[in-house]
Amino acid sequence: MEQVTLTATCGFGLEAVVARELFKLGYPDVKKSDGRITFTAPIDAIPKCNLHLRSANRVLLKLAEFPAEDFDAFFDQIHDLEWEGWIPRDAYIPVTGSSQKSKLHGVPALQGMAKKAIATRLQDVYKSELPESGASFPVHFDMRHDQCTIFLNTSGDGLHRRGYREKAGLAPLRETLAASLIQLSVWNRERTLLDPLCGSGTIPIEAALIARNIPPGRNRSFAAELWPRIPGQLWDDVREAAEAAIDTSEMLPIIATDQDYHVLKVARENARLAGVEEDIHFQQQDLSETTTKRKYGCLITNPPYGQRLNEEEEARQVWQTLSDVTEHWSTWSLFIFVASREFESLFGKRATRRRKLFNSSIECTYYQYLGDKPPSMRKRTISDDPSQKE
Ligand SMILES: C[S@@+](CC[C@H](N)C(=O)[O-])C[C@H]1O[C@@H](n2cnc3c(N)ncnc32)[C@H](O)[C@@H]1O
């Protein structure tokens, strides 16, 4: 099978999570850099990674990397690539790009130039105008330190677009980020998961998808599905294998509550679209009424930030309530994702661990409070604990 070099992109700080997902998919040899994980694999990695990666933003096909300190070098090296090997005559070719710490930094001008270089090459090869009426072949260039990397974006829309979240509450988490938060926690399907501020349900839904081994890309299509160089059969085979691997065994212990009736309705509908409605117990409840009879569990939640919802005092009140209701939950592990460095002082407890992550461009911290392990998990060594890896 043809070998390709792929780059999975992700949010800053989530590289190890994506690398671990790639390891599980059978791609252990990866190179990590800021927001990128690069590896070489047979071409069926394109359907596999698009369908299965939960925490990555996109899967890019790397076509070339070269130094480009001036416009001529940029244009000529793009023009010289064998675009016709991937792109047919009628392709629609949108070009995006970024530039950091490089002499060439005017992204709109570079976009126009890249497009012209590709179009000139293809017009020469196909000996015709390019109608741009067919499938999409999104090109992306990335300039860093005067080094240009050229990609084809195999995903199209970002992988957070799972196809289940048609509506959302205020300040919803990205699906890819929610999947990362779960994978950075110690939750597994044997433990109760509670999100007492569930909003549109992103955390519980992503947890159910993980526990059921439902591929996150099940309900969507990807740009590269229409590319002639990737046989359609590969996509069919990968989708078929993924369906066969879905785990339909016993019920999942996932509880999602929120005070807002309307947002819960949205959450239920999202869960239905994601195929996990039966797996989540949704309930309207104020945070202050949260209790549990379950001895071991994980609370994973994303309280109001204050900053983002513009209601600082109210947000602080919620953090305080969260602290009160969980005060005696020493056998629970708590994972709280919030855009504040002051959270610990209001919560009244020092976190076992904190991670700097981003929700879009907002700097956030993932505070982790590890509780006692359930007896069935005590034999696991510290190295099995995902939060201790890296
Ligand atoms: C930042 S949003 C959660 C977003 C969610 N993770 C998502 O992806 O949609 C915070 C949620 O906390 C809920 N909330 C705020 N105060 C609450 C309280 N006292 N009791 C229960 N829910 C509350 C809000 O209704 C809102 O849905």
CSV table of C-alpha atoms and ligand atoms in Angstrom, one decimal:
chain,number,residue,atom,x,y,z
A,1,MET,CA,0.0,0.0,0.0
A,2,GLU,CA,1.2,3.5,-0.8
A,3,GLN,CA,3.0,5.2,2.2
A,4,VAL,CA,2.0,8.8,3.1
A,5,THR,CA,3.2,11.3,5.7
A,6,LEU,CA,0.4,12.7,7.9
A,7,THR,CA,0.3,15.5,10.5
A,8,ALA,CA,-2.5,15.4,13.0
A,9,THR,CA,-3.0,18.9,14.4
A,10,CYS,CA,-4.3,19.6,17.9
A,11,GLY,CA,-4.6,22.3,20.5
A,12,PHE,CA,-1.5,23.3,22.4
A,13,GLY,CA,-0.9,20.9,25.3
A,14,LEU,CA,-2.8,18.0,23.8
A,15,GLU,CA,0.0,16.5,21.7
A,16,ALA,CA,0.5,13.6,24.0
A,17,VAL,CA,-3.2,12.8,24.1
A,18,VAL,CA,-3.3,12.6,20.3
A,19,ALA,CA,0.0,10.6,20.2
A,20,ARG,CA,-1.6,8.1,22.6
A,21,GLU,CA,-4.6,7.8,20.3
A,22,LEU,CA,-2.4,7.3,17.3
A,23,PHE,CA,-0.5,4.6,19.3
A,24,LYS,CA,-3.8,2.8,19.9
A,25,LEU,CA,-4.6,3.0,16.2
A,26,GLY,CA,-1.3,1.3,15.4
A,27,TYR,CA,0.9,4.3,14.7
A,28,PRO,CA,3.6,4.2,17.4
A,29,ASP,CA,6.3,6.1,15.6
A,30,VAL,CA,5.3,9.8,15.8
A,31,LYS,CA,7.2,13.1,16.0
A,32,LYS,CA,5.6,15.7,18.3
A,33,SER,CA,6.0,19.4,17.9
A,34,ASP,CA,3.7,22.3,19.1
A,35,GLY,CA,0.2,21.4,18.0
A,36,ARG,CA,1.3,18.8,15.5
A,37,ILE,CA,2.0,15.1,15.5
A,38,THR,CA,3.7,13.7,12.3
A,39,PHE,CA,4.1,10.1,11.2
A,40,THR,CA,4.4,8.0,8.1
A,41,ALA,CA,1.9,5.2,7.5
A,42,PRO,CA,0.1,3.3,4.7
A,43,ILE,CA,-2.5,5.4,2.9
A,44,ASP,CA,-5.4,3.8,4.8
A,45,ALA,CA,-4.3,5.8,7.8
A,46,ILE,CA,-6.2,8.7,6.2
A,47,PRO,CA,-9.6,7.1,6.6
A,48,LYS,CA,-8.6,5.5,9.9
A,49,CYS,CA,-7.3,8.7,11.6
A,50,ASN,CA,-10.2,10.9,10.3
A,51,LEU,CA,-12.8,8.4,11.5
A,52,HIS,CA,-11.2,7.5,14.9
A,53,LEU,CA,-9.1,10.4,16.2
A,54,ARG,CA,-11.0,12.0,19.1
A,55,SER,CA,-8.7,14.9,20.2
A,56,ALA,CA,-7.1,16.0,16.9
A,57,ASN,CA,-8.3,19.1,15.0
A,58,ARG,CA,-7.5,17.8,11.5
A,59,VAL,CA,-5.5,15.2,9.6
A,60,LEU,CA,-3.2,16.8,7.1
A,61,LEU,CA,-1.3,15.1,4.3
A,62,LYS,CA,2.2,16.4,4.2
A,63,LEU,CA,3.3,17.1,0.6
A,64,ALA,CA,6.6,19.0,1.0
A,65,GLU,CA,8.8,21.0,3.3
A,66,PHE,CA,11.3,23.5,2.0
A,67,PRO,CA,13.1,26.7,3.1
A,68,ALA,CA,11.4,29.9,1.7
A,69,GLU,CA,12.8,33.2,2.6
A,70,ASP,CA,11.4,35.2,-0.3
A,71,PHE,CA,8.4,35.2,-2.6
A,72,ASP,CA,10.3,33.6,-5.6
A,73,ALA,CA,11.4,30.6,-3.5
A,74,PHE,CA,7.9,30.3,-2.1
A,75,PHE,CA,6.2,30.4,-5.6
A,76,ASP,CA,8.7,28.2,-7.4
A,77,GLN,CA,8.8,25.4,-4.9
A,78,ILE,CA,5.0,25.2,-4.7
A,79,HIS,CA,4.8,25.3,-8.5
A,80,ASP,CA,7.3,22.5,-8.8
A,81,LEU,CA,5.2,20.0,-6.6
A,82,GLU,CA,3.5,17.3,-8.5
A,83,TRP,CA,0.0,18.5,-7.7
A,84,GLU,CA,-1.6,16.6,-10.6
A,85,GLY,CA,-0.7,13.4,-8.7
A,86,TRP,CA,-3.4,14.3,-6.2
A,87,ILE,CA,-5.6,17.0,-7.7
A,88,PRO,CA,-7.9,16.4,-10.7
A,89,ARG,CA,-8.7,19.1,-13.3
A,90,ASP,CA,-12.1,20.1,-11.9
A,91,ALA,CA,-11.0,20.3,-8.2
A,92,TYR,CA,-12.0,23.1,-6.0
A,93,ILE,CA,-8.8,24.3,-4.3
A,94,PRO,CA,-9.2,26.6,-1.3
A,95,VAL,CA,-5.9,27.7,0.2
A,96,THR,CA,-5.3,28.6,3.8
A,97,GLY,CA,-2.0,29.4,5.6
A,98,SER,CA,-0.2,30.6,8.6
A,99,SER,CA,3.1,32.2,9.3
A,100,GLN,CA,5.2,32.4,12.5
A,101,LYS,CA,8.6,33.9,13.0
A,102,SER,CA,9.3,34.1,9.3
A,103,LYS,CA,10.4,36.7,6.8
A,104,LEU,CA,7.3,35.9,4.7
A,105,HIS,CA,4.5,36.8,7.0
A,106,GLY,CA,1.7,38.4,5.0
A,107,VAL,CA,-0.6,35.5,5.0
A,108,PRO,CA,-3.3,36.8,2.5
A,109,ALA,CA,-0.6,37.6,-0.1
A,110,LEU,CA,1.0,34.2,0.4
A,111,GLN,CA,-2.4,32.5,0.0
A,112,GLY,CA,-2.9,34.3,-3.4
A,113,MET,CA,0.6,33.4,-4.5
A,114,ALA,CA,0.3,29.7,-3.5
A,115,LYS,CA,-3.0,29.5,-5.3
A,116,LYS,CA,-1.5,31.0,-8.4
A,117,ALA,CA,1.5,28.6,-8.3
A,118,ILE,CA,-0.8,25.6,-8.0
A,119,ALA,CA,-3.2,26.8,-10.7
A,120,THR,CA,-0.4,27.6,-13.1
A,121,ARG,CA,1.0,24.2,-12.7
A,122,LEU,CA,-2.3,22.4,-13.1
A,123,GLN,CA,-3.3,24.5,-16.2
A,124,ASP,CA,0.0,23.6,-17.8
A,125,VAL,CA,-0.5,19.9,-17.1
A,126,TYR,CA,-4.2,19.7,-17.9
A,127,LYS,CA,-3.9,22.2,-20.8
A,128,SER,CA,-7.1,23.9,-19.8
A,129,GLU,CA,-8.7,26.4,-17.5
A,130,LEU,CA,-9.6,25.0,-14.0
A,131,PRO,CA,-13.4,25.1,-13.5
A,132,GLU,CA,-13.1,24.4,-9.7
A,133,SER,CA,-16.5,22.7,-9.9
A,134,GLY,CA,-15.6,19.3,-8.4
A,135,ALA,CA,-14.5,17.9,-5.0
A,136,SER,CA,-12.6,20.1,-2.5
A,137,PHE,CA,-8.8,19.8,-2.1
A,138,PRO,CA,-8.0,22.2,0.7
A,139,VAL,CA,-4.4,23.2,0.6
A,140,HIS,CA,-2.7,24.6,3.7
A,141,PHE,CA,0.8,26.1,4.0
A,142,ASP,CA,2.5,26.6,7.3
A,143,MET,CA,5.5,29.0,7.6
A,144,ARG,CA,7.6,28.6,10.7
A,145,HIS,CA,11.1,30.0,11.0
A,146,ASP,CA,11.3,30.5,7.2
A,147,GLN,CA,10.6,26.8,6.7
A,148,CYS,CA,7.4,26.2,4.6
A,149,THR,CA,5.4,23.0,4.9
A,150,ILE,CA,2.7,22.3,2.4
A,151,PHE,CA,-0.3,20.1,3.2
A,152,LEU,CA,-3.6,18.8,1.8
A,153,ASN,CA,-6.3,18.9,4.4
A,154,THR,CA,-7.8,15.4,4.3
A,155,SER,CA,-10.5,16.2,6.9
A,156,GLY,CA,-12.1,19.2,5.4
A,157,ASP,CA,-14.1,20.7,8.3
A,158,GLY,CA,-12.4,20.4,11.7
A,159,LEU,CA,-12.8,17.0,13.4
A,160,HIS,CA,-14.7,18.6,16.3
A,161,ARG,CA,-17.7,18.7,13.9
A,162,ARG,CA,-18.9,15.2,14.8
A,163,GLY,CA,-22.4,15.7,13.3
A,164,TYR,CA,-24.3,15.4,16.6
A,165,ARG,CA,-24.2,18.9,18.1
A,166,GLU,CA,-26.7,20.9,16.1
A,167,LYS,CA,-27.5,23.1,19.1
A,168,ALA,CA,-25.4,24.1,22.1
A,169,GLY,CA,-25.8,26.0,25.4
A,170,LEU,CA,-23.8,29.0,26.3
A,171,ALA,CA,-20.0,28.5,26.1
A,172,PRO,CA,-20.0,24.9,24.9
A,173,LEU,CA,-16.7,23.0,25.0
A,174,ARG,CA,-15.3,21.8,21.7
A,175,GLU,CA,-15.9,18.1,21.3
A,176,THR,CA,-12.2,17.4,20.6
A,177,LEU,CA,-11.3,19.2,23.9
A,178,ALA,CA,-14.0,17.4,25.9
A,179,ALA,CA,-12.6,14.1,24.5
A,180,SER,CA,-9.1,15.2,25.7
A,181,LEU,CA,-10.3,16.1,29.1
A,182,ILE,CA,-11.8,12.6,29.6
A,183,GLN,CA,-8.7,10.9,28.3
A,184,LEU,CA,-6.5,13.0,30.6
A,185,SER,CA,-8.7,11.9,33.6
A,186,VAL,CA,-8.6,8.5,35.3
A,187,TRP,CA,-12.2,7.7,34.2
A,188,ASN,CA,-13.0,4.3,32.7
A,189,ARG,CA,-16.4,2.7,32.1
A,190,GLU,CA,-16.2,0.8,35.4
A,191,ARG,CA,-16.4,4.1,37.3
A,192,THR,CA,-19.2,6.5,37.6
A,193,LEU,CA,-18.8,9.7,35.7
A,194,LEU,CA,-20.7,12.8,36.8
A,195,ASP,CA,-20.8,16.2,35.1
A,196,PRO,CA,-23.0,18.4,37.3
A,197,LEU,CA,-22.8,21.4,35.0
A,198,CYS,CA,-23.2,19.5,31.8
A,199,GLY,CA,-24.6,22.2,29.5
A,200,SER,CA,-25.2,20.8,26.1
A,201,GLY,CA,-23.7,17.5,27.2
A,202,THR,CA,-20.4,17.5,25.4
A,203,ILE,CA,-18.4,15.8,28.2
A,204,PRO,CA,-20.9,13.0,29.0
A,205,ILE,CA,-21.5,12.4,25.3
A,206,GLU,CA,-17.8,12.2,24.4
A,207,ALA,CA,-17.3,9.8,27.4
A,208,ALA,CA,-20.1,7.5,26.2
A,209,LEU,CA,-18.6,7.5,22.7
A,210,ILE,CA,-15.2,6.5,24.1
A,211,ALA,CA,-16.7,3.8,26.4
A,212,ARG,CA,-18.7,2.3,23.5
A,213,ASN,CA,-15.8,2.6,21.1
A,214,ILE,CA,-18.1,4.5,18.8
A,215,PRO,CA,-15.9,6.4,16.2
A,216,PRO,CA,-16.3,10.1,16.6
A,217,GLY,CA,-16.4,10.6,12.8
A,218,ARG,CA,-19.3,8.1,12.4
A,219,ASN,CA,-21.9,10.7,11.4
A,220,ARG,CA,-19.9,12.9,9.1
A,221,SER,CA,-17.9,12.9,5.8
A,222,PHE,CA,-14.3,14.0,5.1
A,223,ALA,CA,-12.8,16.0,2.2
A,224,ALA,CA,-10.5,13.1,1.2
A,225,GLU,CA,-13.5,10.7,0.7
A,226,LEU,CA,-13.9,12.2,-2.8
A,227,TRP,CA,-10.2,12.1,-3.7
A,228,PRO,CA,-9.5,9.6,-6.6
A,229,ARG,CA,-6.1,8.6,-5.3
A,230,ILE,CA,-7.6,7.0,-2.2
A,231,PRO,CA,-9.7,4.0,-3.2
A,232,GLY,CA,-13.3,4.3,-2.0
A,233,GLN,CA,-13.0,0.7,-0.8
A,234,LEU,CA,-10.5,1.8,1.9
A,235,TRP,CA,-13.1,4.1,3.4
A,236,ASP,CA,-15.7,1.4,3.3
A,237,ASP,CA,-13.4,-1.1,4.9
A,238,VAL,CA,-12.4,1.3,7.7
A,239,ARG,CA,-16.0,2.2,8.4
A,240,GLU,CA,-17.2,-1.4,8.4
A,241,ALA,CA,-14.4,-2.5,10.8
A,242,ALA,CA,-15.3,0.4,13.1
A,243,GLU,CA,-19.0,-0.5,13.2
A,244,ALA,CA,-18.1,-4.1,14.1
A,245,ALA,CA,-15.9,-2.9,16.9
A,246,ILE,CA,-18.6,-0.9,18.7
A,247,ASP,CA,-19.1,-2.2,22.2
A,248,THR,CA,-22.7,-2.7,23.0
A,249,SER,CA,-22.3,-4.4,26.3
A,250,GLU,CA,-23.7,-3.3,29.7
A,251,MET,CA,-25.0,0.1,30.6
A,252,LEU,CA,-22.6,2.9,31.3
A,253,PRO,CA,-22.5,4.8,34.6
A,254,ILE,CA,-22.7,8.3,33.2
A,255,ILE,CA,-24.7,11.0,35.0
A,256,ALA,CA,-25.2,14.5,33.6
A,257,THR,CA,-27.1,17.3,35.4
A,258,ASP,CA,-27.7,21.0,34.9
A,259,GLN,CA,-30.0,23.5,36.4
A,260,ASP,CA,-31.2,24.7,33.0
A,261,TYR,CA,-34.2,22.7,31.6
A,262,HIS,CA,-33.7,24.1,28.1
A,263,VAL,CA,-30.1,23.3,27.9
A,264,LEU,CA,-30.7,19.7,29.1
A,265,LYS,CA,-33.3,19.3,26.4
A,266,VAL,CA,-30.5,20.2,23.9
A,267,ALA,CA,-28.1,17.8,25.6
A,268,ARG,CA,-30.6,14.9,25.3
A,269,GLU,CA,-31.1,15.6,21.7
A,270,ASN,CA,-27.4,15.8,21.1
A,271,ALA,CA,-26.9,12.4,22.9
A,272,ARG,CA,-29.7,10.9,20.7
A,273,LEU,CA,-28.0,12.2,17.5
A,274,ALA,CA,-24.7,10.7,18.8
A,275,GLY,CA,-26.4,7.4,19.4
A,276,VAL,CA,-25.7,7.4,23.2
A,277,GLU,CA,-29.0,8.7,24.6
A,278,GLU,CA,-29.5,5.4,26.5
A,279,ASP,CA,-26.1,5.6,28.1
A,280,ILE,CA,-26.5,8.9,29.9
A,281,HIS,CA,-28.8,9.6,32.8
A,282,PHE,CA,-29.8,13.3,32.4
A,283,GLN,CA,-31.4,15.1,35.2
A,284,GLN,CA,-32.4,18.7,35.9
A,285,GLN,CA,-30.8,19.7,39.2
A,286,ASP,CA,-29.1,22.6,40.9
A,287,LEU,CA,-25.4,22.0,41.7
A,288,SER,CA,-26.1,22.6,45.4
A,289,GLU,CA,-28.4,19.5,45.5
A,290,THR,CA,-25.7,17.2,44.1
A,291,THR,CA,-25.2,14.1,46.3
A,292,THR,CA,-23.9,10.6,45.6
A,293,LYS,CA,-24.2,7.2,47.1
A,294,ARG,CA,-21.6,5.9,44.8
A,295,LYS,CA,-18.3,5.4,46.5
A,296,TYR,CA,-15.9,5.8,43.7
A,297,GLY,CA,-16.3,8.0,40.7
A,298,CYS,CA,-15.0,10.8,38.6
A,299,LEU,CA,-16.4,14.2,38.4
A,300,ILE,CA,-15.4,15.9,35.1
A,301,THR,CA,-16.8,19.3,34.6
A,302,ASN,CA,-16.5,22.7,32.9
A,303,PRO,CA,-18.0,25.3,35.2
A,304,PRO,CA,-18.9,28.8,34.0
A,305,TYR,CA,-15.7,30.8,33.6
A,306,GLY,CA,-16.9,34.2,34.6
A,307,GLN,CA,-14.6,35.6,32.0
A,308,ARG,CA,-16.4,34.1,29.0
A,309,LEU,CA,-20.0,34.3,30.2
A,310,ASN,CA,-19.3,37.8,31.6
A,311,GLU,CA,-20.7,36.9,35.0
A,312,GLU,CA,-17.7,36.7,37.3
A,313,GLU,CA,-19.4,36.8,40.6
A,314,GLU,CA,-21.9,34.1,39.6
A,315,ALA,CA,-19.0,31.9,38.4
A,316,ARG,CA,-17.2,32.2,41.7
A,317,GLN,CA,-20.4,31.3,43.5
A,318,VAL,CA,-20.6,28.1,41.4
A,319,TRP,CA,-17.0,27.2,42.2
A,320,GLN,CA,-17.7,27.7,45.9
A,321,THR,CA,-20.8,25.5,45.7
A,322,LEU,CA,-18.8,22.8,43.9
A,323,SER,CA,-16.3,22.9,46.7
A,324,ASP,CA,-19.1,22.6,49.3
A,325,VAL,CA,-20.8,19.6,47.7
A,326,THR,CA,-17.6,17.7,47.1
A,327,GLU,CA,-16.0,18.4,50.4
A,328,HIS,CA,-16.3,14.9,51.7
A,329,TRP,CA,-15.9,13.0,48.4
A,330,SER,CA,-12.3,11.8,49.1
A,331,THR,CA,-12.9,8.6,47.1
A,332,TRP,CA,-13.9,10.6,44.1
A,333,SER,CA,-11.4,12.1,41.6
A,334,LEU,CA,-12.3,15.6,40.5
A,335,PHE,CA,-11.3,17.1,37.1
A,336,ILE,CA,-12.3,20.8,36.7
A,337,PHE,CA,-11.6,22.8,33.6
A,338,VAL,CA,-11.8,26.5,34.1
A,339,ALA,CA,-10.3,29.7,32.8
A,340,SER,CA,-8.9,31.0,36.1
A,341,ARG,CA,-5.7,30.8,37.9
A,342,GLU,CA,-7.5,31.7,41.2
A,343,PHE,CA,-9.7,28.7,41.1
A,344,GLU,CA,-7.8,26.7,43.7
A,345,SER,CA,-7.9,29.4,46.3
A,346,LEU,CA,-11.7,29.7,46.0
A,347,PHE,CA,-12.1,26.0,45.8
A,348,GLY,CA,-10.1,25.7,49.0
A,349,LYS,CA,-7.9,22.8,47.9
A,350,ARG,CA,-4.6,22.5,46.1
A,351,ALA,CA,-4.9,20.4,43.0
A,352,THR,CA,-2.9,17.2,42.6
A,353,ARG,CA,-2.0,18.4,39.2
A,354,ARG,CA,-2.8,21.4,36.9
A,355,ARG,CA,-2.4,21.6,33.1
A,356,LYS,CA,-2.5,24.7,31.0
A,357,LEU,CA,-4.8,24.1,28.0
A,358,PHE,CA,-6.8,26.3,25.6
A,359,ASN,CA,-10.4,26.6,24.9
A,360,SER,CA,-10.3,28.2,21.5
A,361,SER,CA,-8.0,31.1,22.3
A,362,ILE,CA,-8.9,31.3,26.1
A,363,GLU,CA,-6.1,30.1,28.4
A,364,CYS,CA,-7.6,27.6,30.8
A,365,THR,CA,-6.4,25.3,33.5
A,366,TYR,CA,-7.4,21.7,34.0
A,367,TYR,CA,-7.3,21.1,37.8
A,368,GLN,CA,-7.0,17.5,38.8
A,369,TYR,CA,-7.8,16.2,42.3
A,370,LEU,CA,-7.0,12.5,42.5
A,371,GLY,CA,-9.1,10.6,45.0
A,372,ASP,CA,-8.6,7.0,46.3
A,373,LYS,CA,-8.6,4.3,43.7
A,374,PRO,CA,-11.4,1.7,43.7
A,375,PRO,CA,-10.2,-1.7,45.1
A,376,SER,CA,-10.5,-3.3,41.6
A,377,MET,CA,-8.0,-0.7,40.2
A,378,ARG,CA,-5.5,-0.7,43.0
A,379,LYS,CA,-3.3,-3.3,41.3
A,380,ARG,CA,-2.6,-0.9,38.5
A,381,THR,CA,0.7,0.7,38.7
A,382,ILE,CA,1.2,4.5,38.6
A,383,SER,CA,2.4,4.1,35.0
A,384,ASP,CA,-1.0,2.8,34.0
A,385,ASP,CA,-2.6,6.1,35.2
A,386,PRO,CA,-3.0,8.3,32.1
A,387,SER,CA,-2.7,11.4,34.2
A,388,GLN,CA,0.8,10.4,35.3
A,389,LYS,CA,2.0,9.7,31.8
A,390,GLU,CA,4.2,12.0,29.7
B,1,LIG,C1,-19.7,26.5,30.7
B,1,LIG,S1,-21.3,25.8,30.8
B,1,LIG,C2,-21.0,24.1,30.5
B,1,LIG,C3,-20.8,23.8,29.0
B,1,LIG,C4,-20.7,22.4,28.7
B,1,LIG,N1,-19.5,21.7,29.1
B,1,LIG,C5,-21.0,22.2,27.2
B,1,LIG,O1,-20.1,21.7,26.5
B,1,LIG,O2,-22.0,22.6,26.7
B,1,LIG,C6,-21.8,25.8,32.4
B,1,LIG,C7,-23.1,25.2,32.7
B,1,LIG,O3,-23.3,25.3,34.2
B,1,LIG,C8,-24.7,25.4,34.4
B,1,LIG,N2,-24.9,26.0,35.7
B,1,LIG,C9,-24.5,27.2,36.2
B,1,LIG,N3,-24.8,27.3,37.5
B,1,LIG,C10,-25.4,26.1,37.9
B,1,LIG,C11,-25.9,25.6,39.1
B,1,LIG,N4,-25.9,26.4,40.2
B,1,LIG,N5,-26.5,24.4,39.1
B,1,LIG,C12,-26.5,23.6,38.0
B,1,LIG,N6,-26.0,24.1,36.8
B,1,LIG,C13,-25.5,25.3,36.8
B,1,LIG,C14,-25.2,26.4,33.3
B,1,LIG,O4,-26.6,26.2,33.1
B,1,LIG,C15,-24.3,25.9,32.1
B,1,LIG,O5,-25.0,25.0,31.3
